[in-house]
PDB file of C-alpha atoms and ligand atoms in Angstrom:
ATOM      1  CA  MET A  26      -1.592  -5.942  33.623  1.00  0.00           C
ATOM      2  CA  ARG A  27       0.325  -5.193  30.500  1.00  0.00           C
ATOM      3  CA  LYS A  28      -0.349  -7.682  27.738  1.00  0.00           C
ATOM      4  CA  LYS A  29       2.949  -8.650  26.019  1.00  0.00           C
ATOM      5  CA  LEU A  30       2.915  -7.322  22.454  1.00  0.00           C
ATOM      6  CA  LEU A  31       5.004  -8.877  19.195  1.00  0.00           C
ATOM      7  CA  LEU A  32       4.856  -6.425  16.243  1.00  0.00           C
ATOM      8  CA  GLY A  33       6.503  -7.021  12.757  1.00  0.00           C
ATOM      9  CA  ASN A  34       7.868  -3.896  11.141  1.00  0.00           C
ATOM     10  CA  TRP A  35       8.036  -5.176   7.495  1.00  0.00           C
ATOM     11  CA  LYS A  36       9.837  -2.075   6.440  1.00  0.00           C
ATOM     12  CA  MET A  37      10.007  -1.932   2.471  1.00  0.00           C
ATOM     13  CA  ASN A  38      10.130  -5.810   1.838  1.00  0.00           C
ATOM     14  CA  LYS A  39       7.343  -7.658   0.243  1.00  0.00           C
ATOM     15  CA  THR A  40       5.159  -7.643  -2.932  1.00  0.00           C
ATOM     16  CA  PRO A  41       1.307  -8.117  -2.024  1.00  0.00           C
ATOM     17  CA  ALA A  42       1.883 -11.347  -3.455  1.00  0.00           C
ATOM     18  CA  GLU A  43       4.537 -12.202  -0.747  1.00  0.00           C
ATOM     19  CA  ALA A  44       2.645 -10.486   2.001  1.00  0.00           C
ATOM     20  CA  LYS A  45      -0.396 -12.933   0.984  1.00  0.00           C
ATOM     21  CA  GLU A  46       1.480 -15.839   1.307  1.00  0.00           C
ATOM     22  CA  PHE A  47       2.881 -14.887   4.735  1.00  0.00           C
ATOM     23  CA  ALA A  48      -0.443 -13.693   5.978  1.00  0.00           C
ATOM     24  CA  LEU A  49      -2.132 -17.329   4.897  1.00  0.00           C
ATOM     25  CA  ALA A  50       0.691 -19.641   6.368  1.00  0.00           C
ATOM     26  CA  ALA A  51      -0.034 -17.143   9.768  1.00  0.00           C
ATOM     27  CA  GLY A  52      -3.137 -18.093  10.813  1.00  0.00           C
ATOM     28  CA  GLU A  53      -2.602 -20.639  13.299  1.00  0.00           C
ATOM     29  CA  MET A  54       0.449 -18.827  15.089  1.00  0.00           C
ATOM     30  CA  VAL A  55      -1.191 -15.854  15.659  1.00  0.00           C
ATOM     31  CA  ASP A  56      -4.337 -18.449  17.082  1.00  0.00           C
ATOM     32  CA  PHE A  57      -1.439 -20.051  19.138  1.00  0.00           C
ATOM     33  CA  ALA A  58      -0.022 -16.408  20.599  1.00  0.00           C
ATOM     34  CA  VAL A  59      -3.627 -15.137  21.362  1.00  0.00           C
ATOM     35  CA  ALA A  60      -3.608 -18.067  23.527  1.00  0.00           C
ATOM     36  CA  HIS A  61      -1.091 -17.445  25.525  1.00  0.00           C
ATOM     37  CA  ASP A  62      -2.802 -14.065  26.216  1.00  0.00           C
ATOM     38  CA  ILE A  63       0.497 -12.648  23.466  1.00  0.00           C
ATOM     39  CA  GLU A  64      -1.128  -9.992  21.218  1.00  0.00           C
ATOM     40  CA  VAL A  65       0.604 -10.066  17.557  1.00  0.00           C
ATOM     41  CA  GLY A  66       0.749  -8.110  14.605  1.00  0.00           C
ATOM     42  CA  VAL A  67       2.730  -7.037  11.217  1.00  0.00           C
ATOM     43  CA  ALA A  68       3.367  -3.638   9.779  1.00  0.00           C
ATOM     44  CA  PRO A  69       2.996  -4.277   5.706  1.00  0.00           C
ATOM     45  CA  THR A  70       3.714  -1.059   3.390  1.00  0.00           C
ATOM     46  CA  PHE A  71       0.700   0.963   2.212  1.00  0.00           C
ATOM     47  CA  VAL A  72       0.606  -1.065  -0.913  1.00  0.00           C
ATOM     48  CA  CYS A  73       0.252  -5.061   1.187  1.00  0.00           C
ATOM     49  CA  LEU A  74      -2.120  -3.305   4.051  1.00  0.00           C
ATOM     50  CA  THR A  75      -5.581  -4.370   2.127  1.00  0.00           C
ATOM     51  CA  THR A  76      -4.269  -7.618   1.318  1.00  0.00           C
ATOM     52  CA  VAL A  77      -2.441  -8.573   4.583  1.00  0.00           C
ATOM     53  CA  LYS A  78      -5.823  -7.557   6.204  1.00  0.00           C
ATOM     54  CA  GLU A  79      -7.914  -9.654   3.931  1.00  0.00           C
ATOM     55  CA  ASN A  80      -5.818 -12.522   4.104  1.00  0.00           C
ATOM     56  CA  ILE A  81      -4.419 -12.508   7.957  1.00  0.00           C
ATOM     57  CA  ASN A  82      -5.897 -14.527  11.398  1.00  0.00           C
ATOM     58  CA  PRO A  83      -8.627 -11.389  12.232  1.00  0.00           C
ATOM     59  CA  LYS A  84      -7.226 -11.492  15.599  1.00  0.00           C
ATOM     60  CA  CYS A  85      -3.463 -10.253  14.161  1.00  0.00           C
ATOM     61  CA  ILE A  86      -3.088  -6.507  14.120  1.00  0.00           C
ATOM     62  CA  VAL A  87      -2.316  -4.950  10.979  1.00  0.00           C
ATOM     63  CA  ALA A  88      -0.132  -1.608  11.497  1.00  0.00           C
ATOM     64  CA  ALA A  89       1.043   0.849   9.074  1.00  0.00           C
ATOM     65  CA  GLN A  90       4.543   2.361   8.965  1.00  0.00           C
ATOM     66  CA  ASN A  91       3.242   5.813   8.866  1.00  0.00           C
ATOM     67  CA  CYS A  92       0.398   8.177   8.179  1.00  0.00           C
ATOM     68  CA  ASN A  93      -0.228  11.849   7.548  1.00  0.00           C
ATOM     69  CA  GLU A  94      -2.055  14.118   9.907  1.00  0.00           C
ATOM     70  CA  HIS A  95      -4.026  15.960   8.013  1.00  0.00           C
ATOM     71  CA  ALA A  96      -7.397  14.696   6.666  1.00  0.00           C
ATOM     72  CA  SER A  97      -7.089  15.097   2.836  1.00  0.00           C
ATOM     73  CA  GLY A  98      -5.612  17.964   0.671  1.00  0.00           C
ATOM     74  CA  ALA A  99      -2.488  18.428  -1.810  1.00  0.00           C
ATOM     75  CA  TYR A 100       0.166  15.917   0.346  1.00  0.00           C
ATOM     76  CA  THR A 101       1.595  13.975  -2.652  1.00  0.00           C
ATOM     77  CA  GLY A 102       2.659  10.796  -1.693  1.00  0.00           C
ATOM     78  CA  GLU A 103       1.338  11.130   1.618  1.00  0.00           C
ATOM     79  CA  VAL A 104      -1.623   8.967   2.997  1.00  0.00           C
ATOM     80  CA  SER A 105      -4.278   9.884   5.537  1.00  0.00           C
ATOM     81  CA  ILE A 106      -5.680   8.446   8.847  1.00  0.00           C
ATOM     82  CA  GLY A 107      -9.196   8.390   7.484  1.00  0.00           C
ATOM     83  CA  MET A 108      -7.931   6.446   4.111  1.00  0.00           C
ATOM     84  CA  LEU A 109      -6.211   3.615   6.614  1.00  0.00           C
ATOM     85  CA  LYS A 110      -9.254   3.610   8.316  1.00  0.00           C
ATOM     86  CA  ALA A 111     -11.136   2.910   5.575  1.00  0.00           C
ATOM     87  CA  CYS A 112      -8.757   0.032   5.088  1.00  0.00           C
ATOM     88  CA  GLY A 113      -9.555  -1.281   8.606  1.00  0.00           C
ATOM     89  CA  ILE A 114      -6.264  -0.201   9.749  1.00  0.00           C
ATOM     90  CA  SER A 115      -6.591   0.862  13.347  1.00  0.00           C
ATOM     91  CA  TRP A 116      -2.656   0.818  14.392  1.00  0.00           C
ATOM     92  CA  VAL A 117       0.507   3.196  13.032  1.00  0.00           C
ATOM     93  CA  ILE A 118       4.017   3.064  13.759  1.00  0.00           C
ATOM     94  CA  LEU A 119       5.468   6.728  14.128  1.00  0.00           C
ATOM     95  CA  GLY A 120       9.036   8.156  14.517  1.00  0.00           C
ATOM     96  CA  HIS A 121      11.013   5.287  13.498  1.00  0.00           C
ATOM     97  CA  SER A 122      14.790   5.949  13.221  1.00  0.00           C
ATOM     98  CA  GLU A 123      14.671   5.060   9.530  1.00  0.00           C
ATOM     99  CA  ARG A 124      11.723   7.685   8.995  1.00  0.00           C
ATOM    100  CA  ARG A 125      13.458  10.232  10.903  1.00  0.00           C
ATOM    101  CA  GLU A 126      17.009   9.832   8.793  1.00  0.00           C
ATOM    102  CA  TYR A 127      15.697   9.234   5.498  1.00  0.00           C
ATOM    103  CA  ASN A 128      12.863  11.268   5.764  1.00  0.00           C
ATOM    104  CA  GLY A 129      13.513  14.417   8.445  1.00  0.00           C
ATOM    105  CA  GLU A 130      10.295  12.618  10.501  1.00  0.00           C
ATOM    106  CA  THR A 131      10.824  14.705  13.768  1.00  0.00           C
ATOM    107  CA  SER A 132       9.392  14.347  17.324  1.00  0.00           C
ATOM    108  CA  GLU A 133       7.379  17.679  16.533  1.00  0.00           C
ATOM    109  CA  ALA A 134       6.404  15.946  13.221  1.00  0.00           C
ATOM    110  CA  CYS A 135       4.998  12.761  15.489  1.00  0.00           C
ATOM    111  CA  ASN A 136       3.407  14.721  17.958  1.00  0.00           C
ATOM    112  CA  ALA A 137       0.883  16.174  15.605  1.00  0.00           C
ATOM    113  CA  LYS A 138       0.586  12.699  13.928  1.00  0.00           C
ATOM    114  CA  ILE A 139       0.038  10.942  17.270  1.00  0.00           C
ATOM    115  CA  LYS A 140      -2.654  13.619  17.959  1.00  0.00           C
ATOM    116  CA  ALA A 141      -4.569  12.879  14.758  1.00  0.00           C
ATOM    117  CA  LEU A 142      -4.049   9.278  15.628  1.00  0.00           C
ATOM    118  CA  LEU A 143      -5.921   9.561  18.808  1.00  0.00           C
ATOM    119  CA  ALA A 144      -8.479  11.902  17.599  1.00  0.00           C
ATOM    120  CA  ASN A 145      -9.450   9.017  15.446  1.00  0.00           C
ATOM    121  CA  ASP A 146      -9.158   6.050  18.175  1.00  0.00           C
ATOM    122  CA  MET A 147      -5.739   4.927  16.727  1.00  0.00           C
ATOM    123  CA  VAL A 148      -3.177   3.216  18.259  1.00  0.00           C
ATOM    124  CA  PRO A 149      -0.010   5.004  17.777  1.00  0.00           C
ATOM    125  CA  VAL A 150       3.494   3.182  18.355  1.00  0.00           C
ATOM    126  CA  TYR A 151       5.802   5.862  18.946  1.00  0.00           C
ATOM    127  CA  CYS A 152       9.546   4.821  18.269  1.00  0.00           C
ATOM    128  CA  CYS A 153      12.164   6.401  20.003  1.00  0.00           C
ATOM    129  CA  GLY A 154      16.104   5.433  20.275  1.00  0.00           C
ATOM    130  CA  GLU A 155      19.743   6.784  19.928  1.00  0.00           C
ATOM    131  CA  SER A 156      22.446   6.822  17.622  1.00  0.00           C
ATOM    132  CA  LEU A 157      25.823   4.921  18.239  1.00  0.00           C
ATOM    133  CA  GLU A 158      27.492   8.319  18.867  1.00  0.00           C
ATOM    134  CA  THR A 159      25.201   9.090  21.394  1.00  0.00           C
ATOM    135  CA  PHE A 160      25.151   6.118  23.126  1.00  0.00           C
ATOM    136  CA  ASP A 161      28.871   6.270  23.218  1.00  0.00           C
ATOM    137  CA  LYS A 162      28.933   9.751  24.954  1.00  0.00           C
ATOM    138  CA  GLY A 163      26.792   8.024  27.702  1.00  0.00           C
ATOM    139  CA  GLU A 164      23.595  10.300  26.388  1.00  0.00           C
ATOM    140  CA  THR A 165      21.003   7.853  25.909  1.00  0.00           C
ATOM    141  CA  LYS A 166      18.551   8.888  28.662  1.00  0.00           C
ATOM    142  CA  LYS A 167      18.801  12.786  27.488  1.00  0.00           C
ATOM    143  CA  TRP A 168      18.534  11.961  23.967  1.00  0.00           C
ATOM    144  CA  VAL A 169      15.495   9.505  24.763  1.00  0.00           C
ATOM    145  CA  ALA A 170      13.984  11.876  27.461  1.00  0.00           C
ATOM    146  CA  GLU A 171      13.497  14.602  24.581  1.00  0.00           C
ATOM    147  CA  GLN A 172      11.822  12.474  21.911  1.00  0.00           C
ATOM    148  CA  ILE A 173       9.377  11.391  24.535  1.00  0.00           C
ATOM    149  CA  ARG A 174       8.621  14.974  25.816  1.00  0.00           C
ATOM    150  CA  THR A 175       8.477  16.538  22.087  1.00  0.00           C
ATOM    151  CA  GLY A 176       6.731  13.363  20.865  1.00  0.00           C
ATOM    152  CA  LEU A 177       4.176  13.141  23.555  1.00  0.00           C
ATOM    153  CA  ALA A 178       3.913  16.824  24.426  1.00  0.00           C
ATOM    154  CA  GLY A 179       0.072  18.309  25.390  1.00  0.00           C
ATOM    155  CA  LEU A 180      -1.358  14.783  25.477  1.00  0.00           C
ATOM    156  CA  THR A 181      -4.003  14.135  28.645  1.00  0.00           C
ATOM    157  CA  PRO A 182      -2.847  10.965  30.597  1.00  0.00           C
ATOM    158  CA  GLU A 183      -5.982   9.522  29.561  1.00  0.00           C
ATOM    159  CA  GLU A 184      -4.542  10.043  26.028  1.00  0.00           C
ATOM    160  CA  ALA A 185      -1.195   9.092  26.577  1.00  0.00           C
ATOM    161  CA  ALA A 186      -1.954   5.968  28.053  1.00  0.00           C
ATOM    162  CA  LYS A 187      -3.182   4.951  24.871  1.00  0.00           C
ATOM    163  CA  VAL A 188       0.242   5.281  23.112  1.00  0.00           C
ATOM    164  CA  VAL A 189       2.649   2.139  22.806  1.00  0.00           C
ATOM    165  CA  ILE A 190       6.122   3.286  22.995  1.00  0.00           C
ATOM    166  CA  ALA A 191       9.007   1.475  20.955  1.00  0.00           C
ATOM    167  CA  TYR A 192      13.045   1.827  22.230  1.00  0.00           C
ATOM    168  CA  GLU A 193      14.996   0.709  19.312  1.00  0.00           C
ATOM    169  CA  PRO A 194      18.889   1.730  19.987  1.00  0.00           C
ATOM    170  CA  ILE A 195      19.829   2.894  16.561  1.00  0.00           C
ATOM    171  CA  TRP A 196      23.231   1.011  16.579  1.00  0.00           C
ATOM    172  CA  ALA A 197      21.271  -2.236  17.582  1.00  0.00           C
ATOM    173  CA  ILE A 198      18.690  -2.002  14.408  1.00  0.00           C
ATOM    174  CA  GLY A 199      19.796  -4.378  11.374  1.00  0.00           C
ATOM    175  CA  THR A 200      23.266  -5.086  12.725  1.00  0.00           C
ATOM    176  CA  GLY A 201      22.865  -8.612  14.474  1.00  0.00           C
ATOM    177  CA  ARG A 202      24.541  -6.451  17.456  1.00  0.00           C
ATOM    178  CA  SER A 203      21.325  -6.328  19.853  1.00  0.00           C
ATOM    179  CA  ALA A 204      21.508  -4.227  23.144  1.00  0.00           C
ATOM    180  CA  SER A 205      22.120  -6.517  26.249  1.00  0.00           C
ATOM    181  CA  LYS A 206      18.942  -7.297  28.161  1.00  0.00           C
ATOM    182  CA  GLU A 207      20.373  -4.923  31.156  1.00  0.00           C
ATOM    183  CA  ILE A 208      21.035  -2.081  28.566  1.00  0.00           C
ATOM    184  CA  ALA A 209      17.601  -2.268  27.298  1.00  0.00           C
ATOM    185  CA  GLU A 210      15.853  -2.853  30.337  1.00  0.00           C
ATOM    186  CA  ASP A 211      17.612   0.068  32.417  1.00  0.00           C
ATOM    187  CA  THR A 212      16.707   2.470  29.046  1.00  0.00           C
ATOM    188  CA  ILE A 213      12.931   0.838  29.159  1.00  0.00           C
ATOM    189  CA  GLY A 214      12.832   1.408  33.104  1.00  0.00           C
ATOM    190  CA  PHE A 215      13.885   5.109  32.663  1.00  0.00           C
ATOM    191  CA  ILE A 216      11.185   5.442  29.895  1.00  0.00           C
ATOM    192  CA  ARG A 217       8.998   4.250  32.194  1.00  0.00           C
ATOM    193  CA  ARG A 218       9.824   6.793  35.190  1.00  0.00           C
ATOM    194  CA  THR A 219       9.841   9.612  32.744  1.00  0.00           C
ATOM    195  CA  LEU A 220       6.403   8.624  31.301  1.00  0.00           C
ATOM    196  CA  ARG A 221       5.178   8.938  34.947  1.00  0.00           C
ATOM    197  CA  GLU A 222       6.852  12.005  35.483  1.00  0.00           C
ATOM    198  CA  LEU A 223       4.943  13.375  32.381  1.00  0.00           C
ATOM    199  CA  PHE A 224       1.654  11.221  32.670  1.00  0.00           C
ATOM    200  CA  GLY A 225       1.267   9.880  36.671  1.00  0.00           C
ATOM    201  CA  ASN A 226       0.247   6.647  37.071  1.00  0.00           C
ATOM    202  CA  VAL A 227      -0.949   5.465  33.793  1.00  0.00           C
ATOM    203  CA  ALA A 228       2.822   4.953  32.945  1.00  0.00           C
ATOM    204  CA  VAL A 229       2.430   1.767  35.321  1.00  0.00           C
ATOM    205  CA  ASP A 230      -0.170   0.509  32.667  1.00  0.00           C
ATOM    206  CA  MET A 231       1.767   1.903  29.113  1.00  0.00           C
ATOM    207  CA  ARG A 232       3.330  -0.964  27.072  1.00  0.00           C
ATOM    208  CA  ILE A 233       7.094  -0.251  26.156  1.00  0.00           C
ATOM    209  CA  LEU A 234       8.634  -2.530  23.394  1.00  0.00           C
ATOM    210  CA  TYR A 235      12.133  -3.382  22.973  1.00  0.00           C
ATOM    211  CA  GLY A 236      13.721  -3.648  18.776  1.00  0.00           C
ATOM    212  CA  GLY A 237      16.542  -3.979  17.843  1.00  0.00           C
ATOM    213  CA  SER A 238      18.131  -7.850  16.153  1.00  0.00           C
ATOM    214  CA  VAL A 239      15.700  -9.216  17.896  1.00  0.00           C
ATOM    215  CA  LYS A 240      15.295 -12.893  17.034  1.00  0.00           C
ATOM    216  CA  PRO A 241      13.543 -16.165  17.977  1.00  0.00           C
ATOM    217  CA  THR A 242      17.062 -16.873  19.857  1.00  0.00           C
ATOM    218  CA  ASN A 243      17.182 -13.896  21.854  1.00  0.00           C
ATOM    219  CA  VAL A 244      13.570 -12.399  22.285  1.00  0.00           C
ATOM    220  CA  ARG A 245      12.531 -14.865  25.810  1.00  0.00           C
ATOM    221  CA  GLU A 246      15.702 -12.673  27.643  1.00  0.00           C
ATOM    222  CA  TYR A 247      13.931  -9.666  26.771  1.00  0.00           C
ATOM    223  CA  MET A 248      10.778 -10.892  27.858  1.00  0.00           C
ATOM    224  CA  SER A 249      12.371 -11.829  30.987  1.00  0.00           C
ATOM    225  CA  ALA A 250      12.841  -8.525  32.135  1.00  0.00           C
ATOM    226  CA  GLU A 251      10.301  -6.952  33.855  1.00  0.00           C
ATOM    227  CA  ASP A 252       9.471  -3.474  32.267  1.00  0.00           C
ATOM    228  CA  ILE A 253       9.976  -4.801  28.645  1.00  0.00           C
ATOM    229  CA  ASP A 254       6.522  -5.662  27.455  1.00  0.00           C
ATOM    230  CA  GLY A 255       7.174  -7.045  23.732  1.00  0.00           C
ATOM    231  CA  ALA A 256       9.338  -6.234  20.792  1.00  0.00           C
ATOM    232  CA  LEU A 257       9.371  -4.627  17.435  1.00  0.00           C
ATOM    233  CA  VAL A 258      10.776  -6.951  14.911  1.00  0.00           C
ATOM    234  CA  GLY A 259      12.301  -5.810  11.772  1.00  0.00           C
ATOM    235  CA  GLY A 260      14.257  -8.769   9.602  1.00  0.00           C
ATOM    236  CA  ALA A 261      13.448 -11.601  11.982  1.00  0.00           C
ATOM    237  CA  SER A 262       9.530 -10.960  11.244  1.00  0.00           C
ATOM    238  CA  LEU A 263       9.458 -11.365   7.730  1.00  0.00           C
ATOM    239  CA  ASP A 264       9.774 -14.942   7.504  1.00  0.00           C
ATOM    240  CA  PRO A 265       6.719 -16.840   8.617  1.00  0.00           C
ATOM    241  CA  VAL A 266       8.607 -19.578  10.615  1.00  0.00           C
ATOM    242  CA  SER A 267      10.685 -17.012  12.201  1.00  0.00           C
ATOM    243  CA  TYR A 268       7.881 -15.191  12.917  1.00  0.00           C
ATOM    244  CA  LYS A 269       6.521 -18.176  14.715  1.00  0.00           C
ATOM    245  CA  GLY A 270       9.566 -18.631  16.793  1.00  0.00           C
ATOM    246  CA  LEU A 271       9.311 -15.186  17.711  1.00  0.00           C
ATOM    247  CA  ILE A 272       6.095 -16.154  19.317  1.00  0.00           C
ATOM    248  CA  GLU A 273       7.414 -19.114  21.064  1.00  0.00           C
ATOM    249  CA  GLY A 274      10.068 -17.439  22.252  1.00  0.00           C
ATOM    250  CA  MET A 275       7.587 -14.582  24.139  1.00  0.00           C
ATOM    251  CA  VAL A 276       5.524 -17.960  25.534  1.00  0.00           C
ATOM    252  CA  ALA A 277       6.422 -17.735  29.212  1.00  0.00           C
TER     253      ALA A 277
HETATM  254  P1  13P B1529      15.739  -5.579  13.101  1.00  0.00           P
HETATM  255  O1  13P B1529      15.024  -6.471  13.661  1.00  0.00           O
HETATM  256  O2  13P B1529      16.096  -5.891  11.869  1.00  0.00           O
HETATM  257  O3  13P B1529      17.297  -5.140  13.878  1.00  0.00           O
HETATM  258  O4  13P B1529      14.965  -4.234  12.956  1.00  0.00           O
HETATM  259  C1  13P B1529      14.365  -3.741  14.038  1.00  0.00           C
HETATM  260  C2  13P B1529      13.372  -2.399  13.694  1.00  0.00           C
HETATM  261  O5  13P B1529      13.900  -1.600  13.305  1.00  0.00           O
HETATM  262  C3  13P B1529      12.033  -2.705  13.983  1.00  0.00           C
HETATM  263  O6  13P B1529      11.069  -1.693  13.910  1.00  0.00           O
END
């Protein structure tokens, strides 16, 4: 049985003071989610991780939005997995389309990070998704399969089982144009079949999230799809009232 997961990706938003305000406001809603068997989390920027971790309900996952695969050294501007662990962080989002576009993050680079995270008992949330051009050409599945095969290359089934996948069509991110439940369901079902080909039966228990203009008003529809195990939410995760609306929408 796959537990539903709501993860808020705060992207480059909130100062530590603003992040603390959210963390303090989130206590009861996190309890409410957990009582309904829903896992919840937020992914603040690096500079807010400690503040959020120290002030939020301990049942809330606090995730980073990136990491470096090297243990330490001359990597200016980077943050290691060991540093995140020392801050009590055990989840990391990888391969978000914005990082792929603006920071040149490739599926190969994600693969190295995923392996390093798993070696440190951390949970990678690996993002995949196609551009509007690829979608319009009808090549979504080919594109996403390649991202999955490369990003998860060399993992054992036991390792793959620990990875959370997020399918985020780029044309649906921050545009207000969400993918229909049918499109999301079709691609996520395909991703699960791809995972099954690669890793066998563990794919049945792997969680695959949908992301892209998820709101309190449409989250319930996605959750009604058999293969969709939760949501990776940007804009609608920033405000505690809206975040609470997302949780309520996820409660069956
Ligand atoms: P929006 O929910 O703002 O469309 O962002 C989705 C996303 O990119 C989450 O990682």
